[in-house]
Amino acid sequence: MSEDKVTITLGGKTTECPVLVGTENEYAINIDKLREDTGFVTLDFGYKNTGATTSKITFLDGELGILRYRGYEIADLAEKSNFVEVAYLLLYGELPTTAQLADFNQKLKDNSDIPAEVATILKALPKGTHPMAQLAAVTVVLSGVYKDGAKLTDENYINILAKFPVLVAMIIRNSQGLDFVANDKNLDYVANFLHMAFGKPASDVLIDAMDKLLILHADHEQNCSTSTVRMVGSSNANVYASVSAGISALWGPLHGGANQAVLEQLEAIEKDGGDTAKFVAMAKDKASGFRLMGFGHRVYKNFDPRAKILKKACDEVLDDLGVQDKKLTIAVELEQAALNDDYFVSRKLYPNVDFYSGIIYQAIGFPTDTFTTLFALGRLPGWVAQWKELKENKEPIGRPRQIYLGATVRPYSDITER
Ligand code: CMC
């Protein structure tokens, strides 16, 4: 390997692969020409070692536990910024001036009304439809209303960002069989969301906690749902369809659905008598098929920096609300047991963002099955920024290769002869 290229020889054929170095000194071998020159493709289940794109949005170092949006440390943003400002930063690459932020906030308010048909659709969905299914459904429906949604326009980014908190709040009410609360354009983004979700003004402590949670979820580079948004967007599907696909990807318990799963697991442990050692032992026993939800991460092999911030926020919110939650005690015990257990230590399995977020969501009063819609609300600016970047970069349609392992050619047999 030379400084800037790798020569690969396979079956007597040679290709030269340029080495790409990122601004944080990450190295990649560009294998664009590998198949053309040698006939080989690479194989990487779950894309564990494959960079699908170059990006200027989020930097993450899983070994060092670093997360930065556009170069700004997540801890600084969580402490000093607010969610709307972070959304602006992710979308446009720079922190806004006072005037830019005021204009952005105003546009978000101006575009926040939901078409009346969407409310009707929500009410018509089968009773008990999971909130994530409701969110994916109505988000894709918006592509029927905003038919220019595939265009790279401010109008498109702002429109979806403006409508999303209103949609999520309506879904939170709908899944409890409650009437919708009117959208109040005098309130700011997060305050209005909480007001619409609970039907009463939210305290400053709750608004701050929610704001922080949303910031911590706002982007996470090429994770499962974001890669889905980029993949769908690469076919030139519009932003609502792309985001709807991302919502479906996020729903699974190995991804965003873990926040619901964590809380259900803590409840199950509590019901069972609270013996955390028993559940840690089960998690270590592969035959049990049981995993400790909220532990482990594909890229963090060190403490998830978001979990660190959330743990502190969790204590503050519970303290402020005066909530004495046995689940928090169980969570702390689980965390300590795992951090001191060789199984978890050797596999670098630390608590992730979903470990604490569920406890805070529950303390605020959100029903457990709505937790993942809150993750989606937070992740939206990241999805839209990544969708925008994909299109600005004019990236080609996503289309991986495969290695076929099925039957080779064989003659069709008549049904009477099988
Ligand atoms: N409990 C017990 N064992 C685990 C866990 C866990 N939560 N997570 C991973 N392991 C073990 C796994 O069995 C494997 O062991 P071995 O090497 O002996 O076969 C090893 O650790 C590596 O696990 P993996 O499944 O190969 O790792 P991955 O990178 O494919 O999966 C993960 C990452 C997040 C899907 C996984 O850690 C997991 O299922 N965690 C629980 C679900 C969860 O909390 N998900 C939320 C992720 S954070 C929010 C987000 O960004 O989506």
mmCIF file of C-alpha atoms in Angstrom, residues 37-410:
data_model
loop_
_atom_site.group_PDB
_atom_site.id
_atom_site.type_symbol
_atom_site.label_atom_id
_atom_site.label_comp_id
_atom_site.label_asym_id
_atom_site.label_seq_id
_atom_site.Cartn_x
_atom_site.Cartn_y
_atom_site.Cartn_z
ATOM 1 C CA ASP A 37 -10.864 -4.691 -13.238
ATOM 2 C CA THR A 38 -10.802 -8.094 -11.473
ATOM 3 C CA GLY A 39 -14.334 -9.550 -11.540
ATOM 4 C CA PHE A 40 -14.457 -9.602 -7.721
ATOM 5 C CA VAL A 41 -16.914 -7.836 -5.436
ATOM 6 C CA THR A 42 -16.501 -7.338 -1.692
ATOM 7 C CA LEU A 43 -18.806 -9.084 0.786
ATOM 8 C CA ASP A 44 -19.669 -7.449 4.090
ATOM 9 C CA PHE A 45 -22.787 -8.668 5.917
ATOM 10 C CA GLY A 46 -24.502 -5.839 7.768
ATOM 11 C CA TYR A 47 -22.065 -3.346 6.166
ATOM 12 C CA LYS A 48 -19.888 -3.612 9.283
ATOM 13 C CA ASN A 49 -16.845 -2.433 7.387
ATOM 14 C CA THR A 50 -18.293 -0.611 4.420
ATOM 15 C CA GLY A 51 -18.505 3.126 3.941
ATOM 16 C CA ALA A 52 -21.553 3.796 1.788
ATOM 17 C CA THR A 53 -20.873 7.476 1.268
ATOM 18 C CA THR A 54 -18.773 10.471 2.224
ATOM 19 C CA SER A 55 -20.515 12.955 4.486
ATOM 20 C CA LYS A 56 -19.918 16.316 6.123
ATOM 21 C CA ILE A 57 -22.719 16.073 8.655
ATOM 22 C CA THR A 58 -21.792 13.905 11.653
ATOM 23 C CA PHE A 59 -18.511 12.544 12.970
ATOM 24 C CA LEU A 60 -18.541 9.573 15.270
ATOM 25 C CA ASP A 61 -15.599 7.716 16.801
ATOM 26 C CA GLY A 62 -16.983 4.629 18.477
ATOM 27 C CA GLU A 63 -13.677 3.690 20.095
ATOM 28 C CA LEU A 64 -13.183 7.091 21.721
ATOM 29 C CA GLY A 65 -16.883 7.756 22.348
ATOM 30 C CA ILE A 66 -16.955 10.944 20.247
ATOM 31 C CA LEU A 67 -20.072 12.333 18.557
ATOM 32 C CA ARG A 68 -20.061 15.685 16.753
ATOM 33 C CA TYR A 69 -22.599 17.371 14.496
ATOM 34 C CA ARG A 70 -20.864 19.551 11.883
ATOM 35 C CA GLY A 71 -17.798 19.627 14.161
ATOM 36 C CA TYR A 72 -19.634 20.636 17.330
ATOM 37 C CA GLU A 73 -19.396 18.292 20.342
ATOM 38 C CA ILE A 74 -22.693 16.656 21.270
ATOM 39 C CA ALA A 75 -22.168 17.619 24.932
ATOM 40 C CA ASP A 76 -21.815 21.316 23.997
ATOM 41 C CA LEU A 77 -24.894 21.217 21.806
ATOM 42 C CA ALA A 78 -26.953 19.412 24.459
ATOM 43 C CA GLU A 79 -25.916 21.962 27.068
ATOM 44 C CA LYS A 80 -25.889 25.213 25.129
ATOM 45 C CA SER A 81 -28.022 24.854 22.006
ATOM 46 C CA ASN A 82 -31.645 24.010 21.307
ATOM 47 C CA PHE A 83 -33.255 21.510 18.971
ATOM 48 C CA VAL A 84 -34.359 23.993 16.307
ATOM 49 C CA GLU A 85 -30.878 25.498 16.167
ATOM 50 C CA VAL A 86 -29.382 21.994 15.878
ATOM 51 C CA ALA A 87 -31.824 21.172 13.076
ATOM 52 C CA TYR A 88 -30.660 24.304 11.244
ATOM 53 C CA LEU A 89 -27.021 23.331 11.830
ATOM 54 C CA LEU A 90 -27.525 19.815 10.480
ATOM 55 C CA LEU A 91 -29.409 21.048 7.431
ATOM 56 C CA TYR A 92 -27.297 24.020 6.424
ATOM 57 C CA GLY A 93 -23.883 23.204 7.926
ATOM 58 C CA GLU A 94 -23.458 26.316 10.107
ATOM 59 C CA LEU A 95 -24.981 27.619 13.321
ATOM 60 C CA PRO A 96 -27.584 30.293 12.517
ATOM 61 C CA THR A 97 -27.334 33.982 13.371
ATOM 62 C CA THR A 98 -30.091 35.437 15.554
ATOM 63 C CA ALA A 99 -31.957 36.639 12.453
ATOM 64 C CA GLN A 100 -31.564 33.319 10.631
ATOM 65 C CA LEU A 101 -32.812 31.370 13.641
ATOM 66 C CA ALA A 102 -35.809 33.676 14.108
ATOM 67 C CA ASP A 103 -36.688 33.314 10.426
ATOM 68 C CA PHE A 104 -36.301 29.513 10.587
ATOM 69 C CA ASN A 105 -38.496 29.308 13.706
ATOM 70 C CA GLN A 106 -41.144 31.459 12.056
ATOM 71 C CA LYS A 107 -41.181 29.322 8.915
ATOM 72 C CA LEU A 108 -41.520 26.192 11.043
ATOM 73 C CA LYS A 109 -44.565 27.717 12.729
ATOM 74 C CA ASP A 110 -46.071 28.984 9.470
ATOM 75 C CA ASN A 111 -45.864 25.535 7.850
ATOM 76 C CA SER A 112 -46.946 23.411 10.795
ATOM 77 C CA ASP A 113 -50.614 22.834 9.965
ATOM 78 C CA ILE A 114 -51.535 19.316 8.921
ATOM 79 C CA PRO A 115 -53.969 18.700 6.054
ATOM 80 C CA ALA A 116 -57.396 17.801 7.473
ATOM 81 C CA GLU A 117 -57.400 14.475 5.586
ATOM 82 C CA VAL A 118 -54.413 13.300 7.629
ATOM 83 C CA ALA A 119 -56.364 13.650 10.874
ATOM 84 C CA THR A 120 -59.192 11.665 9.295
ATOM 85 C CA ILE A 121 -56.781 8.935 8.168
ATOM 86 C CA LEU A 122 -55.255 8.692 11.638
ATOM 87 C CA LYS A 123 -58.676 8.226 13.194
ATOM 88 C CA ALA A 124 -59.596 5.594 10.592
ATOM 89 C CA LEU A 125 -56.572 3.372 11.267
ATOM 90 C CA PRO A 126 -57.331 0.062 13.007
ATOM 91 C CA LYS A 127 -57.527 0.436 16.788
ATOM 92 C CA GLY A 128 -54.235 -0.553 18.392
ATOM 93 C CA THR A 129 -52.097 0.274 15.333
ATOM 94 C CA HIS A 130 -48.597 0.804 16.692
ATOM 95 C CA PRO A 131 -47.668 4.529 16.819
ATOM 96 C CA MET A 132 -44.669 3.880 14.543
ATOM 97 C CA ALA A 133 -46.981 2.298 11.942
ATOM 98 C CA GLN A 134 -49.250 5.342 12.244
ATOM 99 C CA LEU A 135 -46.281 7.677 11.777
ATOM 100 C CA ALA A 136 -44.883 5.809 8.770
ATOM 101 C CA ALA A 137 -48.372 5.739 7.213
ATOM 102 C CA VAL A 138 -49.216 9.421 7.552
ATOM 103 C CA THR A 139 -45.714 10.534 6.583
ATOM 104 C CA VAL A 140 -45.932 8.697 3.260
ATOM 105 C CA VAL A 141 -49.449 10.077 2.792
ATOM 106 C CA LEU A 142 -47.942 13.586 2.855
ATOM 107 C CA SER A 143 -46.094 12.695 -0.353
ATOM 108 C CA GLY A 144 -49.527 12.648 -1.993
ATOM 109 C CA VAL A 145 -50.162 16.191 -0.793
ATOM 110 C CA TYR A 146 -46.697 17.653 -1.447
ATOM 111 C CA LYS A 147 -46.001 16.193 -4.848
ATOM 112 C CA ASP A 148 -42.849 18.243 -5.366
ATOM 113 C CA GLY A 149 -41.273 16.552 -2.347
ATOM 114 C CA ALA A 150 -38.381 15.106 -4.378
ATOM 115 C CA LYS A 151 -37.011 18.580 -5.122
ATOM 116 C CA LEU A 152 -34.081 20.080 -3.305
ATOM 117 C CA THR A 153 -35.896 23.096 -1.910
ATOM 118 C CA ASP A 154 -35.975 24.831 1.448
ATOM 119 C CA GLU A 155 -39.726 24.552 1.262
ATOM 120 C CA ASN A 156 -39.483 20.756 1.358
ATOM 121 C CA TYR A 157 -37.059 20.541 4.291
ATOM 122 C CA ILE A 158 -38.978 23.103 6.315
ATOM 123 C CA ASN A 159 -42.370 21.641 5.539
ATOM 124 C CA ILE A 160 -41.583 18.177 6.867
ATOM 125 C CA LEU A 161 -39.705 19.526 9.906
ATOM 126 C CA ALA A 162 -42.613 21.851 10.673
ATOM 127 C CA LYS A 163 -45.299 19.187 10.439
ATOM 128 C CA PHE A 164 -43.541 16.342 12.231
ATOM 129 C CA PRO A 165 -44.012 17.415 15.889
ATOM 130 C CA VAL A 166 -47.672 18.090 15.168
ATOM 131 C CA LEU A 167 -48.042 14.645 13.586
ATOM 132 C CA VAL A 168 -46.213 12.872 16.416
ATOM 133 C CA ALA A 169 -48.320 14.668 19.047
ATOM 134 C CA MET A 170 -51.519 13.732 17.195
ATOM 135 C CA ILE A 171 -50.384 10.090 17.045
ATOM 136 C CA ILE A 172 -49.591 10.076 20.766
ATOM 137 C CA ARG A 173 -53.164 11.282 21.442
ATOM 138 C CA ASN A 174 -54.694 8.988 18.833
ATOM 139 C CA SER A 175 -53.065 5.867 20.228
ATOM 140 C CA GLN A 176 -54.643 6.624 23.605
ATOM 141 C CA GLY A 177 -58.065 7.302 22.038
ATOM 142 C CA LEU A 178 -57.818 10.987 23.018
ATOM 143 C CA ASP A 179 -59.005 13.990 21.002
ATOM 144 C CA PHE A 180 -56.402 16.058 19.176
ATOM 145 C CA VAL A 181 -55.193 19.322 20.714
ATOM 146 C CA ALA A 182 -55.025 22.418 18.493
ATOM 147 C CA ASN A 183 -51.677 23.444 17.058
ATOM 148 C CA ASP A 184 -50.665 26.684 18.822
ATOM 149 C CA LYS A 185 -48.381 28.831 16.672
ATOM 150 C CA ASN A 186 -47.618 31.122 19.594
ATOM 151 C CA LEU A 187 -45.625 28.341 21.180
ATOM 152 C CA ASP A 188 -42.139 27.266 20.188
ATOM 153 C CA TYR A 189 -41.385 23.946 18.500
ATOM 154 C CA VAL A 190 -40.865 21.737 21.565
ATOM 155 C CA ALA A 191 -43.324 23.567 23.856
ATOM 156 C CA ASN A 192 -46.049 23.227 21.225
ATOM 157 C CA PHE A 193 -45.284 19.549 20.746
ATOM 158 C CA LEU A 194 -45.588 18.847 24.490
ATOM 159 C CA HIS A 195 -48.727 20.971 24.725
ATOM 160 C CA MET A 196 -50.318 19.088 21.840
ATOM 161 C CA ALA A 197 -49.278 15.704 23.266
ATOM 162 C CA PHE A 198 -50.525 16.314 26.820
ATOM 163 C CA GLY A 199 -53.210 18.969 26.374
ATOM 164 C CA LYS A 200 -51.653 21.263 28.977
ATOM 165 C CA PRO A 201 -48.704 23.667 29.066
ATOM 166 C CA ALA A 202 -45.384 21.949 29.765
ATOM 167 C CA SER A 203 -43.031 23.179 32.493
ATOM 168 C CA ASP A 204 -39.665 24.655 31.549
ATOM 169 C CA VAL A 205 -37.911 21.621 33.052
ATOM 170 C CA LEU A 206 -39.855 19.286 30.767
ATOM 171 C CA ILE A 207 -39.332 21.485 27.715
ATOM 172 C CA ASP A 208 -35.583 21.536 28.444
ATOM 173 C CA ALA A 209 -35.405 17.781 28.992
ATOM 174 C CA MET A 210 -37.336 17.082 25.789
ATOM 175 C CA ASP A 211 -35.193 19.538 23.854
ATOM 176 C CA LYS A 212 -32.047 17.776 25.091
ATOM 177 C CA LEU A 213 -33.427 14.353 24.194
ATOM 178 C CA LEU A 214 -34.245 15.521 20.694
ATOM 179 C CA ILE A 215 -30.767 17.039 20.230
ATOM 180 C CA LEU A 216 -29.114 13.792 21.329
ATOM 181 C CA HIS A 217 -31.094 11.848 18.733
ATOM 182 C CA ALA A 218 -30.792 14.369 15.898
ATOM 183 C CA ASP A 219 -28.232 12.497 13.792
ATOM 184 C CA HIS A 220 -25.990 9.472 14.021
ATOM 185 C CA GLU A 221 -24.352 9.174 10.596
ATOM 186 C CA GLN A 222 -24.997 6.043 8.517
ATOM 187 C CA ASN A 223 -27.126 3.983 10.910
ATOM 188 C CA CYS A 224 -29.875 1.593 9.772
ATOM 189 C CA SER A 225 -32.687 4.149 9.403
ATOM 190 C CA THR A 226 -30.499 6.897 7.926
ATOM 191 C CA SER A 227 -29.017 4.482 5.414
ATOM 192 C CA THR A 228 -32.592 3.519 4.554
ATOM 193 C CA VAL A 229 -33.552 7.163 4.017
ATOM 194 C CA ARG A 230 -30.510 7.631 1.760
ATOM 195 C CA MET A 231 -31.192 4.380 -0.097
ATOM 196 C CA VAL A 232 -34.824 5.272 -0.798
ATOM 197 C CA GLY A 233 -33.871 8.858 -1.630
ATOM 198 C CA SER A 234 -31.284 7.558 -4.105
ATOM 199 C CA SER A 235 -34.112 6.274 -6.313
ATOM 200 C CA ASN A 236 -35.385 9.882 -6.462
ATOM 201 C CA ALA A 237 -38.313 9.128 -4.177
ATOM 202 C CA ASN A 238 -39.578 12.226 -2.428
ATOM 203 C CA VAL A 239 -38.546 13.265 1.054
ATOM 204 C CA TYR A 240 -41.796 12.086 2.717
ATOM 205 C CA ALA A 241 -41.508 8.597 1.182
ATOM 206 C CA SER A 242 -37.811 8.413 2.087
ATOM 207 C CA VAL A 243 -38.454 9.479 5.694
ATOM 208 C CA SER A 244 -41.405 7.095 5.977
ATOM 209 C CA ALA A 245 -39.070 4.229 5.041
ATOM 210 C CA GLY A 246 -36.602 5.492 7.674
ATOM 211 C CA ILE A 247 -39.379 5.423 10.282
ATOM 212 C CA SER A 248 -40.035 1.755 9.492
ATOM 213 C CA ALA A 249 -36.329 0.955 9.781
ATOM 214 C CA LEU A 250 -36.112 2.795 13.103
ATOM 215 C CA TRP A 251 -39.046 0.873 14.563
ATOM 216 C CA GLY A 252 -37.186 -2.418 15.068
ATOM 217 C CA PRO A 253 -36.038 -3.274 18.615
ATOM 218 C CA LEU A 254 -32.396 -3.567 17.535
ATOM 219 C CA HIS A 255 -32.534 0.109 16.492
ATOM 220 C CA GLY A 256 -34.856 2.852 17.779
ATOM 221 C CA GLY A 257 -37.459 0.387 19.024
ATOM 222 C CA ALA A 258 -34.969 -0.466 21.780
ATOM 223 C CA ASN A 259 -36.257 2.434 23.924
ATOM 224 C CA GLN A 260 -39.656 0.747 24.196
ATOM 225 C CA ALA A 261 -38.000 -2.650 24.660
ATOM 226 C CA VAL A 262 -35.738 -1.343 27.471
ATOM 227 C CA LEU A 263 -38.660 -0.099 29.486
ATOM 228 C CA GLU A 264 -40.653 -3.279 28.927
ATOM 229 C CA GLN A 265 -37.610 -5.261 30.052
ATOM 230 C CA LEU A 266 -37.137 -3.146 33.190
ATOM 231 C CA GLU A 267 -40.845 -3.636 33.950
ATOM 232 C CA ALA A 268 -40.490 -7.395 33.461
ATOM 233 C CA ILE A 269 -37.475 -7.506 35.795
ATOM 234 C CA GLU A 270 -39.382 -5.470 38.390
ATOM 235 C CA LYS A 271 -42.398 -7.788 38.128
ATOM 236 C CA ASP A 272 -40.135 -10.804 38.470
ATOM 237 C CA GLY A 273 -38.845 -9.526 41.818
ATOM 238 C CA GLY A 274 -36.020 -7.285 40.639
ATOM 239 C CA ASP A 275 -33.192 -9.843 40.589
ATOM 240 C CA THR A 276 -30.871 -8.182 38.052
ATOM 241 C CA ALA A 277 -28.216 -10.908 38.420
ATOM 242 C CA LYS A 278 -30.682 -13.453 37.020
ATOM 243 C CA PHE A 279 -31.262 -11.355 33.888
ATOM 244 C CA VAL A 280 -27.554 -10.608 33.417
ATOM 245 C CA ALA A 281 -26.927 -14.373 33.560
ATOM 246 C CA MET A 282 -29.680 -14.935 30.986
ATOM 247 C CA ALA A 283 -28.161 -12.317 28.678
ATOM 248 C CA LYS A 284 -24.831 -14.174 28.844
ATOM 249 C CA ASP A 285 -26.464 -17.488 28.031
ATOM 250 C CA LYS A 286 -26.682 -17.614 24.228
ATOM 251 C CA ALA A 287 -29.196 -20.489 24.386
ATOM 252 C CA SER A 288 -31.693 -18.216 26.195
ATOM 253 C CA GLY A 289 -31.979 -15.913 23.176
ATOM 254 C CA PHE A 290 -32.270 -13.063 25.706
ATOM 255 C CA ARG A 291 -30.391 -9.783 25.261
ATOM 256 C CA LEU A 292 -30.094 -6.876 27.625
ATOM 257 C CA MET A 293 -31.916 -4.173 25.703
ATOM 258 C CA GLY A 294 -30.167 -0.818 25.781
ATOM 259 C CA PHE A 295 -26.718 -2.419 25.858
ATOM 260 C CA GLY A 296 -24.263 -2.666 23.015
ATOM 261 C CA HIS A 297 -23.871 -0.695 19.845
ATOM 262 C CA ARG A 298 -22.647 -1.407 16.368
ATOM 263 C CA VAL A 299 -20.157 1.447 16.438
ATOM 264 C CA TYR A 300 -19.671 2.499 20.069
ATOM 265 C CA LYS A 301 -17.088 0.258 21.648
ATOM 266 C CA ASN A 302 -16.803 2.716 24.495
ATOM 267 C CA PHE A 303 -19.476 4.484 26.534
ATOM 268 C CA ASP A 304 -22.153 5.982 24.230
ATOM 269 C CA PRO A 305 -21.586 9.734 24.824
ATOM 270 C CA ARG A 306 -25.336 10.296 24.493
ATOM 271 C CA ALA A 307 -26.019 7.818 27.311
ATOM 272 C CA LYS A 308 -23.644 9.718 29.598
ATOM 273 C CA ILE A 309 -25.558 12.975 29.071
ATOM 274 C CA LEU A 310 -28.897 11.229 29.387
ATOM 275 C CA LYS A 311 -28.016 9.520 32.627
ATOM 276 C CA LYS A 312 -27.489 12.937 34.213
ATOM 277 C CA ALA A 313 -30.646 14.356 32.606
ATOM 278 C CA CYS A 314 -32.565 11.327 33.825
ATOM 279 C CA ASP A 315 -31.575 11.985 37.450
ATOM 280 C CA GLU A 316 -32.520 15.674 37.088
ATOM 281 C CA VAL A 317 -35.930 15.015 35.530
ATOM 282 C CA LEU A 318 -36.894 12.327 38.043
ATOM 283 C CA ASP A 319 -35.732 14.584 40.829
ATOM 284 C CA ASP A 320 -37.669 17.554 39.514
ATOM 285 C CA LEU A 321 -40.822 15.542 38.970
ATOM 286 C CA GLY A 322 -40.373 13.877 42.338
ATOM 287 C CA VAL A 323 -40.596 10.484 40.646
ATOM 288 C CA GLN A 324 -39.280 7.592 42.721
ATOM 289 C CA ASP A 325 -38.929 4.918 40.112
ATOM 290 C CA LYS A 326 -37.910 1.392 41.054
ATOM 291 C CA LYS A 327 -37.046 0.895 37.388
ATOM 292 C CA LEU A 328 -34.256 3.443 37.731
ATOM 293 C CA THR A 329 -32.771 1.480 40.623
ATOM 294 C CA ILE A 330 -32.976 -1.673 38.518
ATOM 295 C CA ALA A 331 -31.400 0.184 35.583
ATOM 296 C CA VAL A 332 -28.485 1.352 37.757
ATOM 297 C CA GLU A 333 -27.992 -2.179 39.103
ATOM 298 C CA LEU A 334 -28.035 -3.618 35.592
ATOM 299 C CA GLU A 335 -25.563 -1.016 34.423
ATOM 300 C CA GLN A 336 -23.182 -1.748 37.317
ATOM 301 C CA ALA A 337 -23.519 -5.516 36.893
ATOM 302 C CA ALA A 338 -22.782 -5.269 33.173
ATOM 303 C CA LEU A 339 -19.904 -2.824 33.533
ATOM 304 C CA ASN A 340 -18.218 -5.208 35.965
ATOM 305 C CA ASP A 341 -18.905 -8.432 34.115
ATOM 306 C CA ASP A 342 -16.283 -9.922 31.827
ATOM 307 C CA TYR A 343 -18.898 -10.970 29.232
ATOM 308 C CA PHE A 344 -19.939 -7.331 28.726
ATOM 309 C CA VAL A 345 -16.470 -5.837 29.266
ATOM 310 C CA SER A 346 -14.752 -8.138 26.768
ATOM 311 C CA ARG A 347 -17.428 -7.451 24.146
ATOM 312 C CA LYS A 348 -17.404 -3.733 24.921
ATOM 313 C CA LEU A 349 -21.130 -3.679 25.605
ATOM 314 C CA TYR A 350 -22.000 -0.394 27.308
ATOM 315 C CA PRO A 351 -25.390 1.224 27.939
ATOM 316 C CA ASN A 352 -26.578 3.053 24.819
ATOM 317 C CA VAL A 353 -28.851 6.065 24.301
ATOM 318 C CA ASP A 354 -31.989 3.967 24.605
ATOM 319 C CA PHE A 355 -31.078 2.714 28.050
ATOM 320 C CA TYR A 356 -32.007 5.964 29.818
ATOM 321 C CA SER A 357 -34.288 7.705 27.351
ATOM 322 C CA GLY A 358 -37.200 5.349 28.050
ATOM 323 C CA ILE A 359 -37.092 6.100 31.759
ATOM 324 C CA ILE A 360 -37.234 9.839 31.081
ATOM 325 C CA TYR A 361 -40.038 9.452 28.519
ATOM 326 C CA GLN A 362 -42.038 7.456 31.026
ATOM 327 C CA ALA A 363 -41.459 10.008 33.790
ATOM 328 C CA ILE A 364 -42.679 12.757 31.441
ATOM 329 C CA GLY A 365 -45.829 10.698 30.886
ATOM 330 C CA PHE A 366 -45.494 9.266 27.379
ATOM 331 C CA PRO A 367 -47.092 5.822 26.891
ATOM 332 C CA THR A 368 -44.409 3.137 26.354
ATOM 333 C CA ASP A 369 -45.433 2.279 22.799
ATOM 334 C CA THR A 370 -44.995 5.918 21.706
ATOM 335 C CA PHE A 371 -41.315 6.148 22.760
ATOM 336 C CA THR A 372 -39.907 5.332 19.343
ATOM 337 C CA THR A 373 -41.959 8.116 17.714
ATOM 338 C CA LEU A 374 -39.991 10.489 19.983
ATOM 339 C CA PHE A 375 -36.737 9.049 18.657
ATOM 340 C CA ALA A 376 -38.111 9.642 15.137
ATOM 341 C CA LEU A 377 -38.999 13.243 15.998
ATOM 342 C CA GLY A 378 -35.424 13.773 17.165
ATOM 343 C CA ARG A 379 -33.843 11.971 14.214
ATOM 344 C CA LEU A 380 -35.861 13.844 11.569
ATOM 345 C CA PRO A 381 -33.384 16.724 10.979
ATOM 346 C CA GLY A 382 -30.616 14.144 10.517
ATOM 347 C CA TRP A 383 -32.663 12.166 8.008
ATOM 348 C CA VAL A 384 -33.555 15.290 6.049
ATOM 349 C CA ALA A 385 -29.978 16.637 6.130
ATOM 350 C CA GLN A 386 -28.640 13.280 4.907
ATOM 351 C CA TRP A 387 -31.301 13.086 2.184
ATOM 352 C CA LYS A 388 -30.356 16.623 1.109
ATOM 353 C CA GLU A 389 -26.645 15.792 1.100
ATOM 354 C CA LEU A 390 -27.192 12.638 -0.958
ATOM 355 C CA LYS A 391 -29.003 14.644 -3.587
ATOM 356 C CA GLU A 392 -26.587 17.563 -3.521
ATOM 357 C CA ASN A 393 -23.735 15.066 -4.030
ATOM 358 C CA LYS A 394 -25.688 13.584 -6.950
ATOM 359 C CA GLU A 395 -25.041 10.110 -5.580
ATOM 360 C CA PRO A 396 -26.066 7.150 -7.754
ATOM 361 C CA ILE A 397 -28.954 4.858 -6.921
ATOM 362 C CA GLY A 398 -28.048 2.489 -4.075
ATOM 363 C CA ARG A 399 -27.747 -1.025 -5.432
ATOM 364 C CA PRO A 400 -25.508 -3.527 -3.590
ATOM 365 C CA ARG A 401 -24.204 -6.711 -5.186
ATOM 366 C CA GLN A 402 -24.577 -10.235 -3.809
ATOM 367 C CA ILE A 403 -22.929 -13.615 -4.046
ATOM 368 C CA TYR A 404 -25.522 -16.081 -5.271
ATOM 369 C CA LEU A 405 -25.576 -19.380 -3.356
ATOM 370 C CA GLY A 406 -28.784 -20.886 -4.768
ATOM 371 C CA ALA A 407 -29.440 -23.670 -7.287
ATOM 372 C CA THR A 408 -27.641 -23.490 -10.603
ATOM 373 C CA VAL A 409 -29.648 -23.736 -13.804
ATOM 374 C CA ARG A 410 -32.051 -26.689 -13.988
#
